[in-house]
Amino acid sequence: MYIIMPSGRGGGGSGRGLARGGEGGAIRGRGRGRESGPGRVKSRESESGGIKGGSKVLVTPHRHAGVFVAKSKADALVTKNLVPGEIIYNEKRIFVQNEDRSTVEYRVWNPHRSKLADAITTGVDNIWIKPGVNVLYLGASSGYTVSHISDIVGPEGCVYAVEHSHICGKVLMNMAEKRTNVIPIIEDARHPAKYRMLVGMVDVIFSDVNQPDQSKILGLNASYFLKSGGHFMISIKANSIDSTIAAETVYQMEVEKLQMEELRPTEILHIDSCEEKHACVFGGYRLPRKQKADTAV
Amino acid sequence: MLVLFETSGGFALFKVLDEGKLSNVEDLGDEFSSAESARRGTSSKGLRKFLKNNCGDGETLAVADSNIGNIITEKLDVQCVHNNAVMELLRGVRSQLTELLSGLDDNDLAPMSLELSHILARYKLKITSDKVETMIIQVIGLLDDLDKERNTYAMRVRELYGLHFPELAKIVQDNILYAKAVKLMGNRINAANLDFSEILADEVEAELKEVAVISMGTEVTDLDLIHIRQLCDQILSLAEYRAQLNDYLKSRMNKIAPNLTALVGELVGARLISHCGSLLNLAKLPGSTIQILGAEKALYRARRMNHATPKHGLIYHAPVVSQAAPEHKGKISRSLAAKAALAIRCDAFGDGQDNTMGVETRLKLEARLRNLEGGDLGAFEEEEVYYKDKKKKADDEEEPKTEEPSKKKKTEAELETAKEPVKKSKHEGVTGLLILIFLIPLIYFVYVNQLAC
């Protein structure tokens, strides 16, 4: 059985208290994920945005491990909430009942707010973020995407969130207090030496800093922290780099800069659906070539 | 070669064997040296001891950050290396950290990192929450309230005591002095015996004593006097508190917005901030808005009725503007507002605590004011003209410059009696120029007449 809870419960403060409808007449779902039968759902309030309360919802796993899709009238991307009962800010949650009557809580991931979600819905091949990996996130801001990544990597993985601004940093810290796999770092990503004692080797670097020298920033951080054979994702806002030339040219320039830093792009995705002139570049770092043998360091 | 590696658990030193293999030399122990110092690139005592004990002579130390390398070289005389090869080395160490360090487990490091990151982040965030400007806004409001209260009480005291000794109100104008005098006197009969010299000037005191004898007021009982005296105490303590609050405001403003304070003064700066609600909001405003902040009523009325808009709002009370002559107030307030906008942004978004920018700008503005008031003679006064990109000249360089213009003037004035150099005073300067202006046509006519004759 799937119920959609509108925001305002748990961590939210909008005071829309709502009794969980339909609990009494629950139909047992056949466990989350794989074979999900249709569930009957009753919810009192409806909300704007993707999913409306009161609709029937199916939660199936996405092609990417750790991500799920909630299908109803409008589909939504969801992740399993690492800290059940807590929401970051006013996002909707979906509750799924298992066979053993335990509920699993999912949080809706809004592509308009998060570039990674946007990339997933646009159809990227591989996001490289899966349960158990270590992620370095540059430009964490208030931690919206960070929270979803932390959901995906789960308790075995780790997210190092780097954010320079103090205002966002405070919000990030509050979020990190609830989630033990998020390590907040309030530093300038341009100087990875300043947080070198906090970060171990990571498998994926995610960069959303929107600075004109962001390729160099990514390269520097990769040389410090990204393991050989690791992957990266960088989101490019064409106007941040150079607003006078065409977006396509900007993306090409960035790709070239990345290649100079040993970051080999494998995918370039235009995520224009939610925001204009944005692209995401996915790729690998020091990927092993077939001819060369890896020198052990 | 040794490699210095920082983790959240402390420092670790590795020894590099040949052929790029690493071997572990020294372990962490519980050497939790401050990670904050590692971040800033200074070396703490623990690190120094650790390194001293373990670095042999003639060893080079590979470090991750050139700053800390420099410091280590200075303090401990150990050669430090930092280059790409070192970075590669560190990468390797980082990947294999748990295997290289015998006592450390994967699970151990994670909570240490977590805790350390929280501590560091909190430390970073706490520093900036010192700059809370809500205190300023409240204090300014409090100052205004205090003034109102003080005024009300002072009026009340005058009324009350005026029943007994009405003439005093006219003699002693100042509120504080009045309160002090009343407190000292009590009943006006005592006036003749008491010494008012600390409170009042001599003539006032004499007048007071005179009038006290022939006063028209009624008698007051002791009980009344007690209450009146208590009211005076209140007034005096309010005045004292206000002075303290002023000092507090000054120190706060200097901390929160040093450049703005240097430019316009504490009170005006604080009023500007409180008008906008926060320093950040103020920083978003353009100079033109800052110029007329506080005069919104006049502004909108003028716009509606197509009159001239006000030239200054809160800025009017800034020292630079209040010193200006009325015809220059508009220009100076515009310049001031533009520079103030820059100063505010410096304070709101900059890191530094110093007010050099504000002080320099203030000097430039005052120079501009002098230039304005000097009028057209500004052209002769090279060193005082307000150049936007003026570079600082050496003093002796300025000398020949000032000699030249005065020489030029002297040649012009040869036909007249000797003129004083323009620099002396603007008044004389203006007169000098006027003389010059009238002189030239005069000379011309004389010359022509001579020719004609």
XYZ file of C-alpha atoms in Angstrom:
750
model
C 0.000 0.000 0.000
C 1.316 3.293 -0.867
C 0.382 6.528 0.710
C 1.656 9.862 -0.311
C 2.194 12.164 2.590
C 2.110 15.814 1.759
C 4.769 18.010 3.190
C 4.476 19.542 6.585
C 4.875 16.419 8.561
C 7.880 15.440 10.547
C 10.513 18.043 10.050
C 8.324 20.562 8.293
C 6.546 23.315 10.062
C 3.688 24.229 7.867
C 1.289 22.706 10.299
C -0.766 20.755 7.873
C -1.382 17.976 10.275
C -2.981 15.069 8.583
C -4.062 11.736 9.838
C -2.656 8.956 7.788
C -5.662 7.951 5.889
C -6.434 4.514 4.798
C -4.229 2.693 7.274
C -7.060 0.655 8.547
C -8.035 -0.622 5.202
C -4.543 -1.330 4.078
C -3.869 -3.796 1.385
C -0.562 -5.425 1.741
C 1.820 -4.721 -1.022
C 4.148 -7.467 -2.042
C 7.173 -5.777 -0.697
C 8.835 -2.741 -2.052
C 10.542 -2.635 -5.322
C 10.436 -5.518 -7.726
C 6.916 -6.832 -7.988
C 4.756 -4.086 -6.757
C 1.074 -4.595 -6.980
C -1.194 -1.653 -7.220
C -2.130 -0.234 -3.891
C -5.089 1.638 -2.708
C -4.302 4.981 -1.289
C -6.209 7.617 0.505
C -4.734 10.934 1.267
C -6.520 14.063 2.339
C -4.664 16.845 0.693
C -3.383 17.364 -2.779
C -0.364 19.370 -3.626
C 1.097 21.020 -6.624
C 4.028 19.431 -8.327
C 4.461 16.008 -9.862
C 2.495 13.728 -7.650
C -0.879 14.551 -6.232
C -1.884 13.223 -2.902
C -4.530 10.633 -3.039
C -3.293 8.983 -6.157
C -2.291 5.419 -6.599
C 1.421 5.049 -6.621
C 3.798 2.333 -7.712
C 7.370 2.411 -6.588
C 9.789 0.567 -8.770
C 13.535 0.658 -8.775
C 15.172 2.750 -11.399
C 17.855 1.485 -13.683
C 20.333 3.243 -11.411
C 20.835 1.390 -8.197
C 19.507 3.187 -5.189
C 17.070 5.335 -7.130
C 13.407 4.527 -7.473
C 10.553 5.706 -9.582
C 7.127 6.386 -8.246
C 4.605 5.937 -10.982
C 1.176 7.438 -10.903
C -0.533 10.050 -12.986
C 2.754 11.899 -13.056
C 5.978 10.042 -12.463
C 8.386 11.117 -9.840
C 11.897 10.208 -8.965
C 12.305 9.118 -5.378
C 15.052 7.914 -3.092
C 14.763 5.879 0.024
C 14.975 8.070 3.059
C 18.045 7.356 5.118
C 16.547 9.033 8.140
C 12.878 8.109 8.167
C 10.647 10.835 9.465
C 12.955 13.663 8.533
C 12.573 15.814 5.489
C 14.942 18.476 4.379
C 12.431 21.021 3.370
C 8.871 20.416 2.363
C 9.359 17.558 -0.041
C 6.714 14.929 -0.339
C 7.220 11.483 1.022
C 5.863 8.165 -0.103
C 5.255 5.369 2.325
C 5.368 1.778 1.239
C 4.359 -1.124 3.359
C 6.279 -4.308 3.242
C 5.024 -7.767 3.773
C 6.203 -7.709 7.331
C 4.215 -4.582 7.972
C 7.251 -2.320 8.171
C 7.039 0.847 6.187
C 9.652 2.142 3.896
C 9.781 5.840 3.387
C 10.737 7.425 0.127
C 11.407 11.077 -0.560
C 10.496 12.724 -3.810
C 13.406 14.110 -5.769
C 12.587 17.237 -7.700
C 14.439 17.637 -11.010
C 13.789 21.354 -10.980
C 15.841 21.714 -7.858
C 18.540 19.189 -8.460
C 20.723 18.851 -11.513
C 21.413 15.222 -10.840
C 17.721 14.398 -10.802
C 17.364 16.356 -13.996
C 20.129 14.323 -15.578
C 18.535 11.072 -14.495
C 15.144 11.973 -15.869
C 16.739 13.133 -19.102
C 18.211 9.686 -19.368
C 21.871 9.523 -18.504
C 23.629 6.226 -18.986
C 25.390 5.951 -15.705
C 25.543 8.204 -12.724
C 28.199 6.112 -10.951
C 26.617 6.848 -7.603
C 25.336 3.689 -6.022
C 24.969 2.242 -2.558
C 28.280 2.039 -0.749
C 30.368 4.501 -2.762
C 32.181 7.541 -1.435
C 31.206 10.786 -3.076
C 32.862 14.177 -2.967
C 30.306 16.882 -3.677
C 31.645 20.309 -4.569
C 29.165 23.142 -4.318
C 26.799 21.470 -1.905
C 24.728 24.588 -1.261
C 21.927 23.896 1.222
C 22.266 20.188 0.744
C 19.201 19.212 -1.243
C 20.981 17.040 -3.752
C 23.469 15.978 -1.109
C 20.662 14.528 0.954
C 19.426 12.462 -1.961
C 22.904 11.254 -2.746
C 23.299 10.316 0.878
C 20.060 8.343 0.562
C 21.450 6.499 -2.414
C 24.873 5.636 -1.031
C 23.361 4.471 2.183
C 25.094 3.956 5.505
C 28.151 2.237 4.026
C 28.883 5.062 1.690
C 29.942 8.564 2.512
C 29.272 12.007 1.079
C 31.779 14.791 1.617
C 29.861 18.017 1.026
C 31.973 21.085 0.312
C 30.298 24.468 0.411
C 31.936 27.839 0.767
C 29.019 30.070 1.679
C 28.293 30.447 5.358
C 24.579 30.942 4.986
C 24.155 27.725 3.050
C 26.758 26.144 5.261
C 24.564 26.520 8.310
C 21.675 24.746 6.599
C 24.060 22.082 5.385
C 25.380 21.529 8.876
C 21.906 21.102 10.266
C 21.168 18.548 7.614
C 24.436 16.753 8.268
C 23.664 16.483 11.944
C 20.805 14.170 11.126
C 22.633 12.136 8.524
C 25.799 10.485 9.673
C 27.081 9.692 6.237
C 27.330 13.351 5.244
C 30.504 15.176 6.191
C 30.074 18.946 5.867
C 33.106 20.961 4.839
C 32.806 24.729 4.852
C 35.736 25.592 2.624
C 36.529 26.963 -0.768
C 36.708 24.090 -3.224
C 39.572 25.884 -4.940
C 41.868 24.866 -2.090
C 41.460 21.167 -1.477
C 44.634 21.319 0.607
C 42.567 23.021 3.267
C 40.324 20.049 3.806
C 42.766 17.332 2.951
C 42.672 15.905 6.444
C 38.940 15.346 6.342
C 38.554 13.474 3.105
C 39.705 10.024 2.146
C 39.816 8.672 -1.381
C 36.495 8.918 -3.121
C 34.957 7.008 -5.974
C 32.940 9.808 -7.503
C 33.284 13.559 -7.601
C 30.216 15.615 -8.262
C 30.782 19.255 -9.084
C 28.113 21.935 -9.178
C 30.091 25.044 -8.356
C 29.281 27.224 -11.381
C 32.550 29.074 -11.417
C 34.459 30.019 -14.559
C 37.437 27.948 -13.473
C 35.391 24.964 -12.447
C 37.306 22.528 -14.650
C 40.488 23.421 -12.862
C 38.768 23.085 -9.513
C 37.532 19.662 -10.460
C 40.955 18.647 -11.722
C 42.658 19.773 -8.549
C 40.223 17.990 -6.304
C 40.460 14.887 -8.442
C 44.234 14.852 -8.158
C 43.877 14.964 -4.399
C 40.961 12.715 -3.723
C 39.605 10.850 -6.716
C 40.804 7.305 -7.068
C 42.247 6.144 -10.341
C 39.453 4.730 -12.377
C 37.003 6.892 -10.493
C 34.286 8.934 -12.117
C 33.019 12.445 -12.052
C 30.058 14.518 -12.972
C 30.238 18.224 -13.588
C 27.316 20.485 -14.270
C 28.055 23.317 -16.636
C 26.038 26.458 -16.742
C 26.988 28.112 -20.006
C 26.383 31.637 -18.741
C 28.664 31.136 -15.751
C 31.620 30.319 -17.934
C 31.109 32.840 -20.684
C 27.817 34.463 -21.409
C 28.839 35.966 -24.709
C 29.471 32.823 -26.735
C 27.117 30.052 -27.740
C 26.330 27.341 -25.222
C 27.617 24.566 -27.456
C 30.975 26.249 -27.736
C 31.151 26.634 -23.994
C 30.504 22.963 -23.458
C 33.188 22.053 -25.967
C 35.674 24.336 -24.269
C 34.933 22.826 -20.898
C 35.301 19.338 -22.246
C 38.696 20.225 -23.627
C 39.757 21.715 -20.330
C 38.659 18.587 -18.550
C 40.611 16.399 -20.883
C 43.726 18.347 -20.065
C 43.261 17.426 -16.417
C 43.125 13.715 -17.152
C 39.368 13.716 -16.771
C 37.985 11.848 -19.715
C 34.347 12.693 -20.486
C 32.193 9.814 -21.558
C 28.830 11.524 -21.761
C 27.585 15.008 -22.349
C 23.982 15.576 -21.519
C 22.006 18.694 -22.187
C 19.587 19.223 -19.390
C 17.543 21.978 -20.894
C 14.231 20.683 -19.683
C 14.295 22.464 -16.371
C 16.877 25.162 -16.846
C 18.231 26.707 -19.990
C 21.747 26.352 -21.234
C 22.807 23.702 -18.812
C 24.735 20.585 -19.532
C 26.066 17.727 -17.479
C 29.292 16.001 -18.318
C 29.972 12.537 -16.964
C 33.279 10.842 -17.265
C 36.140 8.947 -15.766
C 39.480 9.801 -14.202
C 42.683 8.075 -15.139
C 40.748 5.286 -16.668
C 42.986 2.349 -17.425
C 43.944 2.132 -21.048
C 44.194 -1.222 -22.644
C 47.831 -0.871 -23.704
C 49.350 0.771 -20.698
C 49.758 -1.219 -17.548
C 48.881 0.522 -14.303
C 51.916 1.574 -12.347
C 51.427 0.884 -8.708
C 51.875 3.972 -6.656
C 62.407 10.892 2.034
C 59.652 11.195 4.559
C 56.061 11.992 3.790
C 53.874 14.004 6.137
C 50.262 13.025 5.886
C 47.369 14.582 7.784
C 44.320 12.627 8.752
C 41.466 13.389 11.060
C 43.120 11.207 13.623
C 46.356 13.114 13.604
C 49.596 13.317 11.700
C 51.395 10.413 10.157
C 54.916 10.170 8.863
C 55.834 7.710 6.201
C 59.181 6.739 4.898
C 59.689 6.282 1.233
C 61.874 3.425 0.296
C 63.408 3.291 -3.059
C 61.483 2.369 -6.114
C 58.457 4.228 -4.960
C 57.408 1.762 -2.338
C 56.183 3.069 0.917
C 56.907 1.745 4.304
C 55.469 2.855 7.546
C 57.812 4.447 10.009
C 55.875 6.241 12.645
C 52.369 5.764 13.681
C 49.886 8.281 14.921
C 49.786 7.449 18.524
C 47.134 9.769 19.755
C 48.713 12.754 18.203
C 45.611 14.794 17.708
C 47.273 17.968 16.707
C 44.896 20.651 15.752
C 43.491 20.129 12.308
C 42.664 23.796 12.282
C 46.315 24.677 12.171
C 46.857 22.185 9.380
C 44.083 23.893 7.501
C 45.594 27.281 7.954
C 49.011 26.021 7.245
C 50.619 26.834 10.560
C 52.363 24.260 12.629
C 51.266 23.524 16.132
C 53.509 22.478 18.979
C 52.482 18.863 18.750
C 53.409 18.691 15.100
C 56.729 20.321 15.744
C 57.578 17.891 18.506
C 56.468 14.968 16.440
C 58.563 16.040 13.524
C 61.557 16.851 15.645
C 61.519 13.430 17.188
C 61.132 11.549 14.013
C 62.797 13.398 11.229
C 66.368 12.345 10.965
C 69.024 14.676 9.713
C 69.360 15.129 6.047
C 65.902 13.827 5.357
C 63.607 15.701 3.087
C 59.982 15.929 4.052
C 57.227 15.745 1.493
C 54.260 17.895 2.395
C 50.881 18.478 0.890
C 50.809 22.222 1.269
C 53.665 24.566 0.496
C 52.669 26.918 3.312
C 53.118 24.353 5.971
C 56.290 23.266 4.222
C 57.740 26.743 4.513
C 56.893 26.954 8.163
C 58.417 23.588 8.904
C 61.584 24.539 7.088
C 61.785 27.764 9.057
C 61.126 26.343 12.450
C 62.721 22.940 12.267
C 65.299 23.269 9.553
C 63.948 20.312 7.678
C 63.918 20.486 3.932
C 60.414 20.324 2.578
C 59.309 19.252 -0.841
C 56.047 19.894 -2.588
C 55.520 19.040 -6.224
C 53.546 16.799 -8.518
C 55.463 13.717 -7.563
C 54.618 14.423 -3.964
C 50.969 14.743 -4.868
C 51.051 11.363 -6.511
C 52.692 9.946 -3.442
C 50.006 11.389 -1.242
C 47.319 9.941 -3.447
C 48.795 6.553 -2.983
C 49.051 6.961 0.736
C 45.506 8.174 0.938
C 44.170 5.198 -0.971
C 46.009 2.711 1.150
C 45.809 4.528 4.408
C 44.137 1.843 6.415
C 46.617 -0.766 5.317
C 49.610 1.397 5.888
C 48.632 2.403 9.357
C 48.569 -0.631 11.540
C 46.339 0.606 14.285
C 43.698 2.117 12.100
C 40.599 0.552 10.699
C 38.253 1.759 8.019
C 35.468 2.187 10.482
C 37.640 4.101 12.892
C 38.513 6.830 10.499
C 35.003 7.672 9.390
C 33.541 8.836 12.698
C 36.744 10.737 13.416
C 36.416 12.532 10.122
C 32.798 13.236 10.821
C 33.442 14.694 14.208
C 36.373 16.725 13.014
C 34.444 18.118 10.091
C 31.625 19.202 12.358
C 34.030 20.880 14.724
C 35.801 22.687 11.918
C 32.587 23.731 10.244
C 31.177 25.022 13.483
C 34.362 26.927 14.148
C 34.202 28.524 10.742
C 30.566 29.443 11.024
C 30.887 30.757 14.534
C 33.449 33.325 13.552
C 31.130 35.017 11.175
C 28.136 34.937 13.487
C 30.017 37.507 15.554
C 29.095 39.951 12.889
C 25.484 40.007 13.863
C 24.075 43.346 12.997
C 20.687 42.897 14.648
C 22.320 44.252 17.785
C 23.059 47.449 15.946
C 19.510 47.861 14.817
C 18.146 47.314 18.286
C 20.676 49.641 19.857
C 19.829 52.452 17.503
C 16.172 52.022 18.323
C 17.065 52.030 21.994
C 19.064 55.227 21.633
C 16.137 56.981 20.081
C 13.821 55.706 22.780
C 16.204 56.868 25.462
C 16.359 60.316 23.986
C 12.620 60.584 23.927
C 12.343 59.392 27.483
C 14.995 61.742 28.682
C 13.280 64.640 27.048
C 9.939 63.734 28.560
C 11.387 63.389 32.026
C 13.297 66.613 31.738
C 10.160 68.466 30.764
C 8.354 66.905 33.651
C 11.031 67.946 36.113
C 10.870 71.473 34.866
C 7.140 71.521 35.359
C 7.328 69.996 38.791
C 10.092 72.155 40.111
C 8.723 75.136 38.305
C 5.949 75.239 40.831
C 8.560 75.959 43.433
C 11.169 77.885 41.540
C 9.962 78.886 38.062
C 12.820 81.194 37.232
C 15.310 78.369 37.267
C 13.833 76.981 34.103
C 14.746 80.110 32.203
C 18.162 80.474 33.721
C 19.410 76.951 33.200
C 18.624 75.799 29.706
C 20.350 72.459 29.602
C 18.358 69.490 30.853
C 21.214 67.714 32.532
C 22.404 70.829 34.323
C 18.902 71.609 35.436
C 18.547 68.171 36.919
C 21.873 68.454 38.665
C 21.054 71.855 40.041
C 17.699 70.741 41.343
C 19.232 67.714 42.910
C 21.817 69.786 44.664
C 19.457 72.494 45.794
C 16.319 70.834 46.833
C 14.529 73.730 48.391
C 15.426 77.044 46.837
C 16.238 78.511 50.186
C 19.416 76.512 50.168
C 20.515 78.087 46.946
C 22.267 80.954 48.631
C 24.401 78.674 50.744
C 25.390 76.094 48.218
C 28.180 76.070 45.763
C 27.117 75.441 42.176
C 30.463 75.911 40.598
C 30.836 72.373 39.288
C 27.491 72.470 37.642
C 26.919 75.956 36.428
C 28.948 78.812 35.098
C 29.713 81.664 37.451
C 27.319 84.242 36.059
C 24.526 81.745 35.953
C 25.231 80.785 39.497
C 25.160 84.371 40.647
C 21.917 84.969 38.808
C 20.469 81.879 40.328
C 21.304 82.926 43.831
C 19.828 86.315 43.234
C 16.586 85.029 41.871
C 16.266 82.329 44.464
C 15.644 84.905 47.102
C 12.915 86.772 45.267
C 11.293 83.848 43.556
C 7.562 83.762 42.947
C 7.126 80.050 43.418
C 5.192 78.263 46.125
C 6.582 76.271 48.968
C 7.158 72.558 48.596
C 7.210 69.917 51.243
C 10.100 67.617 51.851
C 8.147 64.686 50.504
C 7.691 66.466 47.204
C 11.337 67.266 47.146
C 12.270 63.649 47.619
C 10.273 62.672 44.593
C 11.634 65.464 42.518
C 15.128 64.481 43.490
C 14.440 60.886 42.495
C 13.257 62.044 39.115
C 16.467 63.986 38.701
C 18.411 60.873 39.532
C 16.559 59.036 36.831
C 17.399 61.665 34.296
C 21.043 61.639 35.181
C 21.296 57.870 35.083
C 19.559 57.825 31.720
C 22.080 60.301 30.422
C 24.894 58.126 31.677
C 23.387 55.025 30.171
C 22.975 56.771 26.876
C 26.655 57.663 26.867
C 27.573 54.044 27.561
C 25.271 52.864 24.817
C 26.918 55.256 22.430
C 30.294 53.775 23.214
C 28.925 50.295 22.802
C 27.456 51.244 19.460
C 30.782 52.663 18.349
C 32.679 49.507 19.171
C 30.040 47.310 17.563
C 29.926 49.356 14.409
C 33.670 49.259 14.146
C 33.572 45.510 14.283
C 30.676 44.930 11.975
C 31.140 47.622 9.367
C 34.534 49.285 9.844
C 34.718 50.908 6.436
C 31.268 52.397 6.638
C 32.004 53.732 10.106
C 35.214 55.353 8.911
C 33.345 56.976 6.060
C 30.140 58.325 7.594
C 30.471 57.830 11.330
C 28.834 55.362 13.685
C 25.424 56.907 14.111
C 24.717 57.466 10.453
C 26.097 54.049 9.596
C 23.954 52.388 12.214
C 20.882 54.248 11.042
C 21.496 53.169 7.479
C 21.796 49.559 8.521
C 18.723 49.674 10.687
C 16.771 51.364 7.916
C 17.435 48.426 5.618
C 17.107 45.733 8.216
C 20.511 44.166 7.703
C 23.966 44.866 6.368
C 23.359 42.472 3.523
C 20.252 44.295 2.396
C 22.092 47.565 2.554
C 24.892 46.116 0.472
C 22.504 45.310 -2.321
C 21.433 48.914 -2.755
C 22.961 51.184 -5.382
C 24.616 54.447 -4.384
C 21.714 56.518 -5.615
C 19.352 54.803 -3.205
C 21.741 55.189 -0.305
C 21.859 58.878 -1.041
C 18.172 59.338 -0.317
C 17.562 56.615 2.225
C 15.406 58.140 4.888
C 13.857 60.761 2.659
C 11.361 58.475 0.998
C 8.370 60.625 1.813
C 9.957 63.629 0.171
C 11.113 61.504 -2.725
C 7.769 60.083 -3.648
C 5.990 63.340 -3.145
C 8.456 65.066 -5.414
C 8.076 62.385 -8.042
C 4.324 62.555 -7.901
C 4.176 66.288 -8.236
C 7.073 66.567 -10.649
C 9.220 68.581 -8.300
C 12.903 68.220 -7.641
C 13.737 65.108 -5.682
C 15.537 65.385 -2.346
C 19.304 65.469 -2.473
C 20.041 63.575 0.701
C 18.336 61.476 3.334
C 20.057 59.958 6.350
C 23.364 60.810 4.713
C 22.716 64.432 5.541
C 24.040 63.908 9.041
C 27.339 62.462 7.939
C 30.247 64.714 8.900
C 31.398 65.240 5.330
C 27.994 66.466 4.227
C 27.244 68.557 7.274
C 30.552 70.368 6.905
C 29.813 71.290 3.322
C 28.352 74.617 2.355
C 24.692 74.402 1.337
C 25.383 74.721 -2.372
C 27.768 71.807 -2.310
C 25.751 69.481 -0.102
C 24.075 67.849 -3.052
C 27.302 67.044 -4.875
C 29.076 65.802 -1.822
C 26.187 63.684 -0.700
C 26.118 62.045 -4.103
C 29.838 61.319 -4.000
C 29.565 60.127 -0.441
C 26.679 57.835 -1.229
C 28.559 56.275 -4.111
C 31.619 55.633 -1.976
C 29.501 54.487 0.913
C 27.938 51.828 -1.298
C 31.400 50.480 -2.005
C 32.379 50.591 1.646
C 29.241 48.738 2.656
C 29.877 46.010 0.149
C 33.441 45.775 1.372
C 32.158 45.225 4.875
C 29.329 42.910 4.059
C 31.173 40.560 1.751
C 34.819 41.081 2.511
C 36.891 39.072 4.923
C 38.991 41.748 6.440
C 38.297 43.611 9.623
C 40.286 46.684 8.768
C 38.950 50.026 7.732
C 41.720 51.188 5.428
C 39.367 51.486 2.512
C 36.985 53.671 4.478
C 39.707 55.923 5.809
C 41.276 56.469 2.419
C 37.952 57.182 0.817
C 37.111 59.651 3.526
C 40.308 61.562 2.840
C 39.556 61.632 -0.854
C 36.078 62.919 -0.212
C 37.332 65.653 2.042
C 39.811 66.626 -0.635
C 36.984 66.783 -3.099
C 35.036 68.968 -0.768
C 37.913 71.351 -0.439
C 38.239 71.322 -4.169
C 34.590 72.144 -4.603
C 34.719 74.963 -2.148
C 37.897 76.283 -3.675
C 35.833 76.852 -6.783
C 37.591 77.459 -10.088
C 40.907 77.800 -8.367
C 40.962 74.071 -8.213
C 42.861 74.154 -11.472
C 45.835 75.799 -9.805
C 45.898 73.603 -6.801
C 47.300 70.475 -8.301
C 47.803 68.503 -5.170
C 44.283 68.935 -3.982
C 42.390 68.103 -7.098
C 40.402 64.932 -6.826
C 41.695 62.532 -9.409
C 39.994 59.195 -9.554
C 43.178 57.244 -10.104
C 45.472 59.535 -8.280
C 48.715 57.816 -7.413
C 50.499 58.862 -4.292
C 53.305 61.268 -5.153
C 56.363 61.902 -3.052
C 56.312 65.163 -1.173
C 59.170 66.803 -2.991
C 57.551 65.972 -6.268
C 54.654 68.135 -5.304
C 56.826 71.114 -4.560
C 57.916 72.013 -8.087
C 54.346 71.569 -9.225
C 53.091 74.180 -6.824
C 55.964 76.468 -7.639
C 55.083 76.488 -11.283
C 51.491 77.628 -11.078
C 52.420 80.360 -8.647
C 55.137 81.477 -11.034
C 52.622 81.582 -13.815
C 50.380 83.700 -11.706
C 53.204 86.001 -10.833
C 53.928 86.744 -14.460
C 50.278 87.546 -15.054
C 50.186 89.741 -12.028
C 53.342 91.644 -12.908
C 51.232 94.383 -14.310
C 49.408 94.666 -11.037
C 50.716 94.857 -7.551
C 52.117 91.630 -6.125
C 49.390 89.110 -5.452
C 49.350 86.629 -2.638
C 49.717 83.011 -3.614
C 46.392 81.415 -4.220
C 46.943 78.644 -1.733
C 46.599 80.855 1.272
C 42.877 80.902 1.594
C 39.982 80.308 -0.669
C 38.553 83.713 0.039
C 41.691 85.429 -1.014
C 41.902 83.038 -3.877
C 38.495 84.042 -5.124
C 39.375 87.668 -4.821
C 42.615 87.018 -6.616
C 40.823 85.384 -9.487
C 38.312 88.173 -9.738
C 41.103 90.687 -9.862
C 42.713 88.670 -12.587
C 39.546 88.499 -14.612
C 39.039 92.202 -14.455
C 42.657 92.849 -15.035
C 43.065 91.273 -18.413
C 40.512 93.355 -20.293
C 41.786 96.422 -18.488
C 45.316 95.801 -19.575
C 44.106 95.088 -23.060
C 42.261 98.366 -23.242
C 45.163 100.270 -21.825
C 47.450 98.691 -24.341
C 45.112 99.396 -27.186
C 44.690 102.957 -26.062
C 48.405 103.341 -25.925
C 48.636 102.090 -29.429
C 45.864 104.379 -30.483
C 47.494 107.351 -28.891
